[in-house]
Amino acid sequence: MTDPRDADGSSSELDLSLLDGFSFACRPDCGLCCFSSPRLEGTDEERLRLMVPSLRVIAREGERCIASRPDGGACELLDHLRCRAHNARPAPCREFPLSIHIGTRIQATVVLSCPGLSVSPLLERKGGRSAPSRFDGLETELASARDRLVPVAARLRVEATRRQRKIARELAAQGRWVDDEEVRRKLSHRPLSPGADEYFPDELPSAVEGLEPLPMYFDGRDGPVALAQGGGGWEALELMAEGGSKPLGEAVPPEQPPDLTEDGRALLEGYLRYWLARDCFLAAVHLDMERVPEGTVVETALEELHAIGSDVLARGAVRAQLRGDAGARLDREGVERGIRATDQDWLDRPTWGRRL
Ligand code: SF4
Ligand code: SF4
């Protein structure tokens, strides 16, 4: 990608430092990311119609999207875990598991719900922005994202920077503003995992309200597993590509944070540090602060990291119960299962910036 300079002289270059250490290989037995209605843009629809003339397109929040099958089913183009139009698939499919946030800089991060990515770099990352980043298997995803960024990067970044400055001015007037690098510096030596008083996992929607908003994860089954609020706890449902679901069992999220093995705790801390490094996280925190009348950016960021950690622990513990490991301490694999069932949910939050 070219490196257009913005009006303030800074760069619209894509920051790749959060890809450092990751490698990606799509799993042929997965299909998790195809339980969606991918957005169409540019020439996507035209190219797809050449391959699939019967393509059904729906309008959603002002955008055109490929229709998915009813009742939580997969994208209409998914056929036995294969995309019927792989070579013409739209941008969100070409670029997953990359997620690009356009804020005061343009930053790439990986969606850790995808089981084609290893989580071990979370333990090894030392933070910072230094280039060059080492990553493997994300080159075609990045090439697609760069192509789309070239014509819009500088403009979107200027717009986002303007929105960020407005929020910063409002919060500074209330004495609550702390800039991003200072937030990261102040939290760099604090434990980020929730303690007993900071453990508040989110309640889940009920499946009766629809299967689409439920957190999903890949569990080696034909379809992804979704977690929903059940009668006495959470229920696990296997989603069917054609729509509908099959109940797998129920489990009760723990009332206290589960005990962690040493490597489980290290992975959770590494994961929350990854969140702190994501620009989309602090951009979402700022938006939340506009609705909350008190607290500084540092305090709010820490509370929200505790909330993310709470979801990882609750979902990891429920997945352990569903596997018959009730009562066990959460080890590294247990925490990883919680991360897989959590990451996409929090990445979907609104920010003052834009997602590509
Ligand atoms: S979630 Fe990841 S591994 Fe699964 S199909 Fe999508 S890209 Fe491949
Ligand atoms: S277009 Fe293809 S890759 Fe994209 S969600 Fe549909 S089936 Fe999956």
mmCIF file of C-alpha atoms and ligand atoms in Angstrom:
data_model
loop_
_atom_site.group_PDB
_atom_site.id
_atom_site.type_symbol
_atom_site.label_atom_id
_atom_site.label_comp_id
_atom_site.label_asym_id
_atom_site.label_seq_id
_atom_site.Cartn_x
_atom_site.Cartn_y
_atom_site.Cartn_z
ATOM 1 C CA MET A 1 0.000 0.000 0.000
ATOM 2 C CA THR A 2 1.156 3.537 -0.594
ATOM 3 C CA ASP A 3 1.762 5.724 2.401
ATOM 4 C CA PRO A 4 -0.459 8.767 1.928
ATOM 5 C CA ARG A 5 0.322 11.608 4.309
ATOM 6 C CA ASP A 6 -2.616 13.158 6.093
ATOM 7 C CA ALA A 7 -3.270 16.841 6.570
ATOM 8 C CA ASP A 8 -1.440 16.715 9.909
ATOM 9 C CA GLY A 9 1.604 15.109 8.258
ATOM 10 C CA SER A 10 1.196 11.730 9.969
ATOM 11 C CA SER A 11 0.930 8.442 8.137
ATOM 12 C CA SER A 12 -2.014 6.319 7.019
ATOM 13 C CA GLU A 13 0.220 3.246 6.891
ATOM 14 C CA LEU A 14 -1.248 -0.032 8.101
ATOM 15 C CA ASP A 15 0.178 -0.931 11.529
ATOM 16 C CA LEU A 16 0.922 -4.670 11.593
ATOM 17 C CA SER A 17 2.560 -4.957 15.002
ATOM 18 C CA LEU A 18 -0.396 -6.867 16.525
ATOM 19 C CA LEU A 19 0.027 -9.634 13.934
ATOM 20 C CA ASP A 20 3.478 -10.347 15.316
ATOM 21 C CA GLY A 21 4.100 -14.049 15.918
ATOM 22 C CA PHE A 22 0.734 -15.277 14.603
ATOM 23 C CA SER A 23 0.365 -17.922 11.948
ATOM 24 C CA PHE A 24 -2.870 -18.820 10.236
ATOM 25 C CA ALA A 25 -4.129 -21.837 8.327
ATOM 26 C CA CYS A 26 -7.870 -22.164 7.671
ATOM 27 C CA ARG A 27 -9.214 -25.475 8.984
ATOM 28 C CA PRO A 28 -11.086 -27.440 6.325
ATOM 29 C CA ASP A 29 -13.407 -28.924 8.976
ATOM 30 C CA CYS A 30 -14.486 -25.557 10.450
ATOM 31 C CA GLY A 31 -16.854 -23.127 8.656
ATOM 32 C CA LEU A 32 -17.413 -21.027 11.805
ATOM 33 C CA CYS A 33 -17.037 -17.669 10.011
ATOM 34 C CA CYS A 34 -19.561 -18.732 7.331
ATOM 35 C CA PHE A 35 -22.451 -18.693 9.834
ATOM 36 C CA SER A 36 -23.038 -15.071 8.892
ATOM 37 C CA SER A 37 -24.365 -12.775 6.150
ATOM 38 C CA PRO A 38 -21.217 -11.230 4.678
ATOM 39 C CA ARG A 39 -21.338 -7.633 3.486
ATOM 40 C CA LEU A 40 -20.956 -6.913 -0.239
ATOM 41 C CA GLU A 41 -19.125 -3.920 -1.633
ATOM 42 C CA GLY A 42 -17.530 -2.680 -4.836
ATOM 43 C CA THR A 43 -17.743 -5.337 -7.539
ATOM 44 C CA ASP A 44 -18.385 -8.241 -5.100
ATOM 45 C CA GLU A 45 -22.017 -8.743 -6.126
ATOM 46 C CA GLU A 46 -21.270 -8.560 -9.859
ATOM 47 C CA ARG A 47 -18.480 -11.167 -9.605
ATOM 48 C CA LEU A 48 -20.575 -13.457 -7.412
ATOM 49 C CA ARG A 49 -23.560 -13.330 -9.767
ATOM 50 C CA LEU A 50 -21.388 -14.571 -12.616
ATOM 51 C CA MET A 51 -20.721 -17.705 -10.559
ATOM 52 C CA VAL A 52 -24.072 -17.981 -8.752
ATOM 53 C CA PRO A 53 -26.839 -16.279 -10.772
ATOM 54 C CA SER A 54 -29.438 -17.231 -8.138
ATOM 55 C CA LEU A 55 -27.536 -15.378 -5.355
ATOM 56 C CA ARG A 56 -29.938 -13.928 -2.761
ATOM 57 C CA VAL A 57 -28.943 -10.542 -1.392
ATOM 58 C CA ILE A 58 -30.537 -8.787 1.577
ATOM 59 C CA ALA A 59 -30.360 -5.203 2.876
ATOM 60 C CA ARG A 60 -29.105 -4.825 6.452
ATOM 61 C CA GLU A 61 -28.399 -1.520 8.194
ATOM 62 C CA GLY A 62 -28.006 0.199 4.831
ATOM 63 C CA GLU A 63 -25.624 -2.432 3.439
ATOM 64 C CA ARG A 64 -26.097 -5.238 0.918
ATOM 65 C CA CYS A 65 -25.262 -8.689 2.311
ATOM 66 C CA ILE A 66 -25.410 -12.289 1.132
ATOM 67 C CA ALA A 67 -28.497 -13.923 2.657
ATOM 68 C CA SER A 68 -27.972 -16.615 5.252
ATOM 69 C CA ARG A 69 -30.327 -19.526 5.781
ATOM 70 C CA PRO A 70 -33.109 -18.847 8.306
ATOM 71 C CA ASP A 71 -32.951 -19.619 12.024
ATOM 72 C CA GLY A 72 -29.203 -19.203 12.585
ATOM 73 C CA GLY A 73 -28.166 -21.102 9.446
ATOM 74 C CA ALA A 74 -25.018 -20.543 7.401
ATOM 75 C CA CYS A 75 -24.442 -18.217 4.454
ATOM 76 C CA GLU A 76 -26.328 -19.540 1.434
ATOM 77 C CA LEU A 77 -23.064 -20.171 -0.402
ATOM 78 C CA LEU A 78 -21.745 -22.636 2.187
ATOM 79 C CA ASP A 79 -21.999 -26.175 0.877
ATOM 80 C CA HIS A 80 -20.611 -29.019 3.028
ATOM 81 C CA LEU A 81 -18.195 -26.590 4.720
ATOM 82 C CA ARG A 82 -16.945 -25.292 1.370
ATOM 83 C CA CYS A 83 -17.691 -21.923 -0.234
ATOM 84 C CA ARG A 84 -19.435 -22.375 -3.585
ATOM 85 C CA ALA A 85 -17.887 -19.124 -4.802
ATOM 86 C CA HIS A 86 -14.495 -19.183 -3.107
ATOM 87 C CA ASN A 87 -12.692 -17.246 -5.868
ATOM 88 C CA ALA A 88 -15.320 -14.502 -5.854
ATOM 89 C CA ARG A 89 -16.016 -14.354 -2.112
ATOM 90 C CA PRO A 90 -16.652 -10.861 -0.706
ATOM 91 C CA ALA A 91 -14.161 -8.752 1.241
ATOM 92 C CA PRO A 92 -15.092 -9.855 4.822
ATOM 93 C CA CYS A 93 -14.526 -13.488 3.784
ATOM 94 C CA ARG A 94 -11.299 -12.761 1.874
ATOM 95 C CA GLU A 95 -9.867 -10.944 4.886
ATOM 96 C CA PHE A 96 -11.042 -12.969 7.893
ATOM 97 C CA PRO A 97 -9.477 -13.521 10.479
ATOM 98 C CA LEU A 98 -7.994 -10.046 10.054
ATOM 99 C CA SER A 99 -9.846 -7.105 11.551
ATOM 100 C CA ILE A 100 -8.697 -3.596 10.606
ATOM 101 C CA HIS A 101 -9.554 -0.595 12.769
ATOM 102 C CA ILE A 102 -9.238 2.902 11.342
ATOM 103 C CA GLY A 103 -8.668 5.400 14.105
ATOM 104 C CA THR A 104 -5.848 7.880 14.678
ATOM 105 C CA ARG A 105 -3.774 5.128 13.091
ATOM 106 C CA ILE A 106 -4.838 2.114 11.017
ATOM 107 C CA GLN A 107 -4.236 -1.074 12.944
ATOM 108 C CA ALA A 108 -4.608 -4.729 11.984
ATOM 109 C CA THR A 109 -5.497 -7.299 14.625
ATOM 110 C CA VAL A 110 -6.526 -10.962 14.476
ATOM 111 C CA VAL A 111 -9.920 -12.385 15.466
ATOM 112 C CA LEU A 112 -9.000 -15.065 17.983
ATOM 113 C CA SER A 113 -12.359 -16.847 17.717
ATOM 114 C CA CYS A 114 -10.871 -18.380 14.556
ATOM 115 C CA PRO A 115 -9.370 -21.794 15.409
ATOM 116 C CA GLY A 116 -6.995 -21.487 12.443
ATOM 117 C CA LEU A 117 -4.871 -19.120 14.578
ATOM 118 C CA SER A 118 -2.710 -20.312 17.446
ATOM 119 C CA VAL A 119 -3.047 -18.349 20.692
ATOM 120 C CA SER A 120 0.550 -19.004 21.798
ATOM 121 C CA PRO A 121 1.808 -15.557 20.578
ATOM 122 C CA LEU A 122 -0.324 -14.062 23.382
ATOM 123 C CA LEU A 123 2.194 -15.542 25.799
ATOM 124 C CA GLU A 124 5.212 -14.382 23.855
ATOM 125 C CA ARG A 125 4.302 -10.872 22.735
ATOM 126 C CA LYS A 126 6.331 -8.188 24.398
ATOM 127 C CA GLY A 127 4.085 -5.374 23.125
ATOM 128 C CA GLY A 128 5.144 -2.227 21.321
ATOM 129 C CA ARG A 129 4.724 -1.168 17.739
ATOM 130 C CA SER A 130 8.144 -1.964 16.371
ATOM 131 C CA ALA A 131 8.356 -3.252 12.812
ATOM 132 C CA PRO A 132 8.946 -5.587 11.129
ATOM 133 C CA SER A 133 6.193 -7.966 12.250
ATOM 134 C CA ARG A 134 6.632 -11.683 11.701
ATOM 135 C CA PHE A 135 3.495 -13.541 10.794
ATOM 136 C CA ASP A 136 2.646 -16.390 8.507
ATOM 137 C CA GLY A 137 -0.383 -17.305 6.393
ATOM 138 C CA LEU A 138 -2.137 -13.908 6.442
ATOM 139 C CA GLU A 139 -0.546 -12.503 3.272
ATOM 140 C CA THR A 140 -3.552 -12.861 0.930
ATOM 141 C CA GLU A 141 -5.896 -11.470 3.601
ATOM 142 C CA LEU A 142 -3.596 -8.469 4.030
ATOM 143 C CA ALA A 143 -3.268 -7.924 0.284
ATOM 144 C CA SER A 144 -7.060 -7.704 -0.014
ATOM 145 C CA ALA A 145 -7.303 -5.282 2.913
ATOM 146 C CA ARG A 146 -4.522 -3.071 1.514
ATOM 147 C CA ASP A 147 -6.253 -2.889 -1.878
ATOM 148 C CA ARG A 148 -9.439 -1.662 -0.228
ATOM 149 C CA LEU A 149 -7.598 0.755 2.035
ATOM 150 C CA VAL A 150 -5.653 2.614 -0.643
ATOM 151 C CA PRO A 151 -8.481 4.835 -1.903
ATOM 152 C CA VAL A 152 -10.108 5.518 1.486
ATOM 153 C CA ALA A 153 -7.435 5.275 4.198
ATOM 154 C CA ALA A 154 -6.383 8.900 4.492
ATOM 155 C CA ARG A 155 -9.957 10.260 4.403
ATOM 156 C CA LEU A 156 -11.346 7.765 6.957
ATOM 157 C CA ARG A 157 -8.423 8.332 9.262
ATOM 158 C CA VAL A 158 -8.894 12.103 9.200
ATOM 159 C CA GLU A 159 -12.633 11.663 9.940
ATOM 160 C CA ALA A 160 -11.899 9.283 12.820
ATOM 161 C CA THR A 161 -9.240 11.594 14.238
ATOM 162 C CA ARG A 162 -11.762 14.443 14.211
ATOM 163 C CA ARG A 163 -14.272 12.331 16.175
ATOM 164 C CA GLN A 164 -11.578 11.258 18.630
ATOM 165 C CA ARG A 165 -10.522 14.880 19.254
ATOM 166 C CA LYS A 166 -14.109 15.890 19.987
ATOM 167 C CA ILE A 167 -14.452 13.113 22.620
ATOM 168 C CA ALA A 168 -11.019 13.958 24.058
ATOM 169 C CA ARG A 169 -12.025 17.637 24.417
ATOM 170 C CA GLU A 170 -15.286 16.722 26.182
ATOM 171 C CA LEU A 171 -13.610 14.308 28.592
ATOM 172 C CA ALA A 172 -10.677 16.690 29.209
ATOM 173 C CA ALA A 173 -13.184 19.426 30.151
ATOM 174 C CA GLN A 174 -14.538 17.007 32.791
ATOM 175 C CA GLY A 175 -10.992 16.147 33.979
ATOM 176 C CA ARG A 176 -11.394 12.538 32.846
ATOM 177 C CA TRP A 177 -9.197 12.302 29.746
ATOM 178 C CA VAL A 178 -5.999 10.204 29.614
ATOM 179 C CA ASP A 179 -4.444 9.519 26.186
ATOM 180 C CA ASP A 180 -4.094 5.975 24.854
ATOM 181 C CA GLU A 181 -0.360 5.504 25.399
ATOM 182 C CA GLU A 182 -0.649 6.865 28.936
ATOM 183 C CA VAL A 183 -3.519 4.428 29.673
ATOM 184 C CA ARG A 184 -1.344 1.585 28.412
ATOM 185 C CA ARG A 185 1.618 2.795 30.429
ATOM 186 C CA LYS A 186 -0.413 3.152 33.631
ATOM 187 C CA LEU A 187 -1.846 -0.359 33.230
ATOM 188 C CA SER A 188 1.405 -1.978 32.108
ATOM 189 C CA HIS A 189 2.288 -3.250 35.598
ATOM 190 C CA ARG A 190 -1.233 -3.901 36.901
ATOM 191 C CA PRO A 191 -2.754 -7.406 36.799
ATOM 192 C CA LEU A 192 -5.611 -7.300 34.291
ATOM 193 C CA SER A 193 -7.416 -10.559 35.164
ATOM 194 C CA PRO A 194 -10.577 -10.080 37.256
ATOM 195 C CA GLY A 195 -10.493 -10.922 40.950
ATOM 196 C CA ALA A 196 -13.564 -12.091 42.876
ATOM 197 C CA ASP A 197 -14.864 -8.493 43.238
ATOM 198 C CA GLU A 198 -14.311 -7.720 39.567
ATOM 199 C CA TYR A 199 -15.874 -10.830 38.061
ATOM 200 C CA PHE A 200 -19.099 -9.935 36.218
ATOM 201 C CA PRO A 201 -19.690 -12.126 33.161
ATOM 202 C CA ASP A 202 -22.269 -10.872 30.686
ATOM 203 C CA GLU A 203 -25.667 -12.519 30.651
ATOM 204 C CA LEU A 204 -26.353 -14.212 27.331
ATOM 205 C CA PRO A 205 -29.425 -13.691 25.146
ATOM 206 C CA SER A 206 -31.967 -16.493 25.072
ATOM 207 C CA ALA A 207 -32.127 -18.666 21.945
ATOM 208 C CA VAL A 208 -35.846 -17.812 21.745
ATOM 209 C CA GLU A 209 -34.835 -14.284 20.681
ATOM 210 C CA GLY A 210 -32.914 -15.714 17.701
ATOM 211 C CA LEU A 211 -29.691 -17.641 17.222
ATOM 212 C CA GLU A 212 -27.747 -14.964 15.302
ATOM 213 C CA PRO A 213 -26.535 -12.838 18.263
ATOM 214 C CA LEU A 214 -25.297 -15.796 20.348
ATOM 215 C CA PRO A 215 -21.558 -16.308 20.962
ATOM 216 C CA MET A 216 -20.302 -19.172 18.811
ATOM 217 C CA TYR A 217 -17.233 -21.352 18.774
ATOM 218 C CA PHE A 218 -15.805 -24.222 16.768
ATOM 219 C CA ASP A 219 -15.785 -27.488 18.699
ATOM 220 C CA GLY A 220 -14.949 -30.086 16.058
ATOM 221 C CA ARG A 221 -18.620 -30.668 15.195
ATOM 222 C CA ASP A 222 -20.362 -30.289 11.830
ATOM 223 C CA GLY A 223 -21.734 -26.903 12.906
ATOM 224 C CA PRO A 224 -20.505 -24.291 15.392
ATOM 225 C CA VAL A 225 -21.720 -24.399 18.984
ATOM 226 C CA ALA A 226 -23.696 -21.421 20.313
ATOM 227 C CA LEU A 227 -24.183 -20.565 24.005
ATOM 228 C CA ALA A 228 -27.545 -19.175 25.148
ATOM 229 C CA GLN A 229 -29.308 -18.341 28.402
ATOM 230 C CA GLY A 230 -31.224 -21.444 29.464
ATOM 231 C CA GLY A 231 -33.651 -22.234 32.308
ATOM 232 C CA GLY A 232 -31.113 -22.887 35.091
ATOM 233 C CA GLY A 233 -27.870 -21.822 33.417
ATOM 234 C CA TRP A 234 -26.503 -21.690 29.875
ATOM 235 C CA GLU A 235 -27.458 -24.097 27.123
ATOM 236 C CA ALA A 236 -25.175 -25.221 24.323
ATOM 237 C CA LEU A 237 -26.670 -25.636 20.855
ATOM 238 C CA GLU A 238 -25.066 -27.037 17.740
ATOM 239 C CA LEU A 239 -26.063 -24.835 14.794
ATOM 240 C CA MET A 240 -27.105 -26.514 11.560
ATOM 241 C CA ALA A 241 -25.944 -25.116 8.199
ATOM 242 C CA GLU A 242 -29.516 -25.371 6.872
ATOM 243 C CA GLY A 243 -30.883 -23.533 9.932
ATOM 244 C CA GLY A 244 -32.070 -24.619 13.347
ATOM 245 C CA SER A 245 -30.073 -26.173 16.152
ATOM 246 C CA LYS A 246 -29.552 -29.318 18.184
ATOM 247 C CA PRO A 247 -29.308 -29.107 22.014
ATOM 248 C CA LEU A 248 -26.005 -30.370 23.414
ATOM 249 C CA GLY A 249 -26.504 -29.838 27.147
ATOM 250 C CA GLU A 250 -26.624 -27.237 29.909
ATOM 251 C CA ALA A 251 -24.021 -25.873 32.310
ATOM 252 C CA VAL A 252 -23.983 -23.232 35.011
ATOM 253 C CA PRO A 253 -21.446 -20.388 34.770
ATOM 254 C CA PRO A 254 -19.486 -20.154 38.040
ATOM 255 C CA GLU A 255 -20.445 -17.422 40.528
ATOM 256 C CA GLN A 256 -16.790 -16.829 41.414
ATOM 257 C CA PRO A 257 -13.851 -16.704 39.005
ATOM 258 C CA PRO A 258 -12.622 -20.291 38.570
ATOM 259 C CA ASP A 259 -9.154 -21.234 39.845
ATOM 260 C CA LEU A 260 -6.508 -21.085 37.162
ATOM 261 C CA THR A 261 -3.365 -23.085 36.663
ATOM 262 C CA GLU A 262 -0.206 -21.015 36.235
ATOM 263 C CA ASP A 263 -0.233 -21.370 32.446
ATOM 264 C CA GLY A 264 -3.974 -20.657 32.348
ATOM 265 C CA ARG A 265 -3.427 -17.399 34.228
ATOM 266 C CA ALA A 266 -0.471 -16.457 31.999
ATOM 267 C CA LEU A 267 -2.619 -16.952 28.884
ATOM 268 C CA LEU A 268 -5.478 -14.868 30.305
ATOM 269 C CA GLU A 269 -3.083 -12.034 31.224
ATOM 270 C CA GLY A 270 -1.468 -12.203 27.772
ATOM 271 C CA TYR A 271 -4.890 -12.086 26.136
ATOM 272 C CA LEU A 272 -5.995 -9.043 28.143
ATOM 273 C CA ARG A 273 -2.693 -7.282 27.332
ATOM 274 C CA TYR A 274 -3.462 -7.963 23.673
ATOM 275 C CA TRP A 275 -6.812 -6.251 24.175
ATOM 276 C CA LEU A 276 -5.123 -3.272 25.787
ATOM 277 C CA ALA A 277 -2.874 -2.958 22.722
ATOM 278 C CA ARG A 278 -5.860 -2.984 20.336
ATOM 279 C CA ASP A 279 -6.819 0.568 19.316
ATOM 280 C CA CYS A 280 -10.440 -0.551 18.843
ATOM 281 C CA PHE A 281 -10.573 -1.348 22.567
ATOM 282 C CA LEU A 282 -9.681 2.129 23.836
ATOM 283 C CA ALA A 283 -11.838 3.677 21.089
ATOM 284 C CA ALA A 284 -14.807 1.656 22.409
ATOM 285 C CA VAL A 285 -13.955 2.609 26.012
ATOM 286 C CA HIS A 286 -14.081 6.313 25.051
ATOM 287 C CA LEU A 287 -17.518 5.871 23.526
ATOM 288 C CA ASP A 288 -18.737 4.094 26.661
ATOM 289 C CA MET A 289 -17.385 6.929 28.821
ATOM 290 C CA GLU A 290 -19.651 9.408 27.080
ATOM 291 C CA ARG A 291 -22.588 7.498 28.589
ATOM 292 C CA VAL A 292 -20.996 6.989 32.036
ATOM 293 C CA PRO A 293 -20.854 10.153 34.174
ATOM 294 C CA GLU A 294 -17.755 9.295 36.217
ATOM 295 C CA GLY A 295 -14.379 7.530 36.112
ATOM 296 C CA THR A 296 -11.210 8.214 34.116
ATOM 297 C CA VAL A 297 -10.219 6.433 30.934
ATOM 298 C CA VAL A 298 -7.762 4.303 32.964
ATOM 299 C CA GLU A 299 -10.393 3.144 35.456
ATOM 300 C CA THR A 300 -12.962 2.481 32.738
ATOM 301 C CA ALA A 301 -10.449 0.572 30.603
ATOM 302 C CA LEU A 302 -9.517 -1.623 33.569
ATOM 303 C CA GLU A 303 -13.194 -2.329 34.341
ATOM 304 C CA GLU A 304 -13.806 -3.321 30.730
ATOM 305 C CA LEU A 305 -10.740 -5.578 30.684
ATOM 306 C CA HIS A 306 -12.153 -7.249 33.787
ATOM 307 C CA ALA A 307 -15.455 -7.690 31.937
ATOM 308 C CA ILE A 308 -13.703 -9.316 28.955
ATOM 309 C CA GLY A 309 -11.713 -11.541 31.334
ATOM 310 C CA SER A 310 -14.936 -12.458 33.173
ATOM 311 C CA ASP A 311 -16.518 -13.605 29.908
ATOM 312 C CA VAL A 312 -13.446 -15.688 29.035
ATOM 313 C CA LEU A 313 -13.510 -17.355 32.460
ATOM 314 C CA ALA A 314 -17.267 -17.990 32.520
ATOM 315 C CA ARG A 315 -17.353 -19.316 28.955
ATOM 316 C CA GLY A 316 -14.190 -21.377 29.493
ATOM 317 C CA ALA A 317 -15.681 -22.889 32.681
ATOM 318 C CA VAL A 318 -18.982 -23.668 30.958
ATOM 319 C CA ARG A 319 -17.155 -25.314 28.065
ATOM 320 C CA ALA A 320 -15.179 -27.356 30.616
ATOM 321 C CA GLN A 321 -18.430 -28.486 32.293
ATOM 322 C CA LEU A 322 -19.934 -29.408 28.928
ATOM 323 C CA ARG A 323 -16.859 -31.575 28.318
ATOM 324 C CA GLY A 324 -17.335 -33.292 31.686
ATOM 325 C CA ASP A 325 -14.500 -31.422 33.445
ATOM 326 C CA ALA A 326 -16.717 -29.858 36.135
ATOM 327 C CA GLY A 327 -14.793 -28.571 39.134
ATOM 328 C CA ALA A 328 -11.410 -28.704 37.418
ATOM 329 C CA ARG A 329 -9.138 -25.682 37.494
ATOM 330 C CA LEU A 330 -8.952 -23.923 34.157
ATOM 331 C CA ASP A 331 -5.648 -24.689 32.505
ATOM 332 C CA ARG A 332 -4.216 -23.134 29.373
ATOM 333 C CA GLU A 333 -6.554 -25.124 27.091
ATOM 334 C CA GLY A 334 -9.539 -24.159 29.264
ATOM 335 C CA VAL A 335 -8.689 -20.455 29.030
ATOM 336 C CA GLU A 336 -8.092 -20.817 25.278
ATOM 337 C CA ARG A 337 -11.615 -22.269 24.904
ATOM 338 C CA GLY A 338 -12.968 -19.252 26.776
ATOM 339 C CA ILE A 339 -11.034 -16.885 24.473
ATOM 340 C CA ARG A 340 -12.372 -18.640 21.352
ATOM 341 C CA ALA A 341 -15.943 -18.200 22.620
ATOM 342 C CA THR A 342 -15.430 -14.515 23.527
ATOM 343 C CA ASP A 343 -13.157 -12.614 21.146
ATOM 344 C CA GLN A 344 -15.501 -11.929 18.224
ATOM 345 C CA ASP A 345 -18.265 -10.631 20.529
ATOM 346 C CA TRP A 346 -16.124 -7.877 21.990
ATOM 347 C CA LEU A 347 -14.494 -7.007 18.658
ATOM 348 C CA ASP A 348 -17.929 -6.231 17.237
ATOM 349 C CA ARG A 349 -18.475 -3.322 19.655
ATOM 350 C CA PRO A 350 -18.890 0.190 18.227
ATOM 351 C CA THR A 351 -15.927 2.574 18.499
ATOM 352 C CA TRP A 352 -15.382 6.211 17.537
ATOM 353 C CA GLY A 353 -13.289 4.873 14.659
ATOM 354 C CA ARG A 354 -14.255 2.727 11.679
ATOM 355 C CA ARG A 355 -13.707 -0.895 10.764
ATOM 356 C CA LEU A 356 -12.595 -1.543 7.239
HETATM 357 S S1 SF4 B 1 -13.160 -19.464 11.481
HETATM 358 FE FE1 SF4 B 1 -11.032 -19.525 10.772
HETATM 359 S S2 SF4 B 1 -10.529 -21.718 10.530
HETATM 360 FE FE2 SF4 B 1 -12.772 -21.519 10.650
HETATM 361 S S3 SF4 B 1 -13.424 -21.425 8.491
HETATM 362 FE FE3 SF4 B 1 -13.209 -19.310 9.237
HETATM 363 S S4 SF4 B 1 -11.100 -18.716 8.680
HETATM 364 FE FE4 SF4 B 1 -11.218 -20.959 8.535
HETATM 365 S S1 SF4 B 2 -19.389 -16.166 0.746
HETATM 366 FE FE1 SF4 B 2 -18.346 -18.123 0.990
HETATM 367 S S2 SF4 B 2 -16.674 -17.701 2.424
HETATM 368 FE FE2 SF4 B 2 -18.161 -16.031 2.598
HETATM 369 S S3 SF4 B 2 -19.546 -16.600 4.283
HETATM 370 FE FE3 SF4 B 2 -20.466 -17.307 2.363
HETATM 371 S S4 SF4 B 2 -19.757 -19.425 2.172
HETATM 372 FE FE4 SF4 B 2 -18.413 -18.436 3.644
#
